[in-house]
Coordinates of C-alpha atoms in Angstrom, one line a residue:
M26 CA -5.6 -54.4 -69.1
S27 CA -5.0 -51.3 -67.6
A28 CA -2.8 -48.3 -69.2
E29 CA -0.3 -48.3 -66.0
A30 CA -0.3 -52.8 -66.3
A31 CA 0.8 -52.2 -70.4
R32 CA 3.5 -49.8 -69.4
E33 CA 4.8 -51.8 -67.6
F34 CA 4.5 -55.4 -69.8
D35 CA 5.8 -53.1 -72.1
T36 CA 8.8 -52.4 -69.9
L37 CA 9.3 -55.9 -68.9
D38 CA 12.2 -58.0 -70.1
S39 CA 11.3 -60.6 -73.2
T40 CA 12.0 -63.2 -71.3
V41 CA 10.0 -62.8 -68.2
R42 CA 7.3 -61.4 -70.7
Q43 CA 6.8 -64.5 -72.2
R44 CA 6.6 -65.9 -68.6
V45 CA 3.9 -63.4 -68.3
E46 CA 2.1 -64.0 -71.5
K47 CA 2.4 -67.8 -70.7
A48 CA 1.1 -67.6 -67.4
L49 CA -2.0 -64.8 -68.1
D50 CA -2.9 -67.5 -71.2
Q51 CA -3.0 -70.2 -68.1
L52 CA -5.1 -68.2 -66.6
A53 CA -7.8 -66.9 -69.5
S54 CA -8.0 -70.8 -71.1
D55 CA -7.8 -73.0 -67.4
Q56 CA -8.3 -71.2 -64.6
L57 CA -8.7 -74.6 -62.2
A58 CA -5.0 -75.1 -63.9
V59 CA -3.3 -71.7 -61.5
R60 CA -5.5 -72.4 -58.6
N61 CA -2.0 -72.5 -56.3
Q62 CA -0.5 -69.8 -57.6
I63 CA -3.9 -67.7 -57.7
K64 CA -4.4 -65.2 -53.2
R65 CA -7.1 -62.8 -53.4
L66 CA -5.4 -59.5 -52.0
K67 CA -6.9 -59.1 -48.3
G68 CA -8.4 -55.6 -47.8
D69 CA -9.8 -56.4 -51.8
S70 CA -11.3 -57.8 -55.2
A71 CA -8.4 -57.5 -56.2
M72 CA -6.0 -61.3 -57.0
R73 CA -2.9 -61.7 -57.3
M74 CA -0.6 -64.4 -59.6
R75 CA 3.0 -65.7 -58.7
V76 CA 5.0 -65.6 -61.9
G77 CA 8.7 -66.3 -60.7
D78 CA 9.1 -63.2 -59.0
W79 CA 6.6 -61.4 -60.8
R80 CA 2.9 -60.7 -59.3
I81 CA 0.3 -59.9 -61.6
I82 CA -2.2 -57.4 -60.6
F83 CA -5.6 -58.4 -61.5
D84 CA -9.3 -58.2 -60.9
V85 CA -12.6 -60.7 -62.9
R86 CA -15.1 -57.7 -63.6
F87 CA -17.9 -58.7 -65.6
G88 CA -16.0 -62.1 -66.0
E89 CA -13.0 -61.1 -68.2
I90 CA -9.2 -60.8 -66.5
V91 CA -8.4 -56.6 -65.9
V92 CA -4.7 -57.0 -65.2
L93 CA -4.0 -53.8 -63.2
A94 CA 0.1 -54.1 -61.8
I95 CA 3.2 -56.7 -63.0
A96 CA 5.9 -55.9 -61.0
L97 CA 8.6 -57.3 -58.1
R98 CA 7.0 -59.1 -55.8
R99 CA 8.7 -56.4 -53.1
E100 CA 7.6 -53.6 -55.3
V101 CA 3.7 -54.4 -56.4
Y102 CA 2.6 -53.9 -52.7
R103 CA 3.8 -51.1 -52.0
S104 CA 2.2 -49.3 -55.5
E105 CA -1.4 -50.9 -53.9
S106 CA -1.2 -49.6 -51.2

């Protein structure tokens, strides 16, 4: 997890944090189970995973999932531009 994503994760409400943790666990253990929630970002190698109104921006590097950002839908794409 990037430093920015770790800070964002620490500021999340406890219920949202639990949902994000569960989604990341599912992503790590069985990507086929969450494939409907994952899309590649246009013009980027990163992908996004939908968790309600929240988005997890991540990249797969050397077989490892690296979380780049966690934010509300309306905010996350602005910070990536």
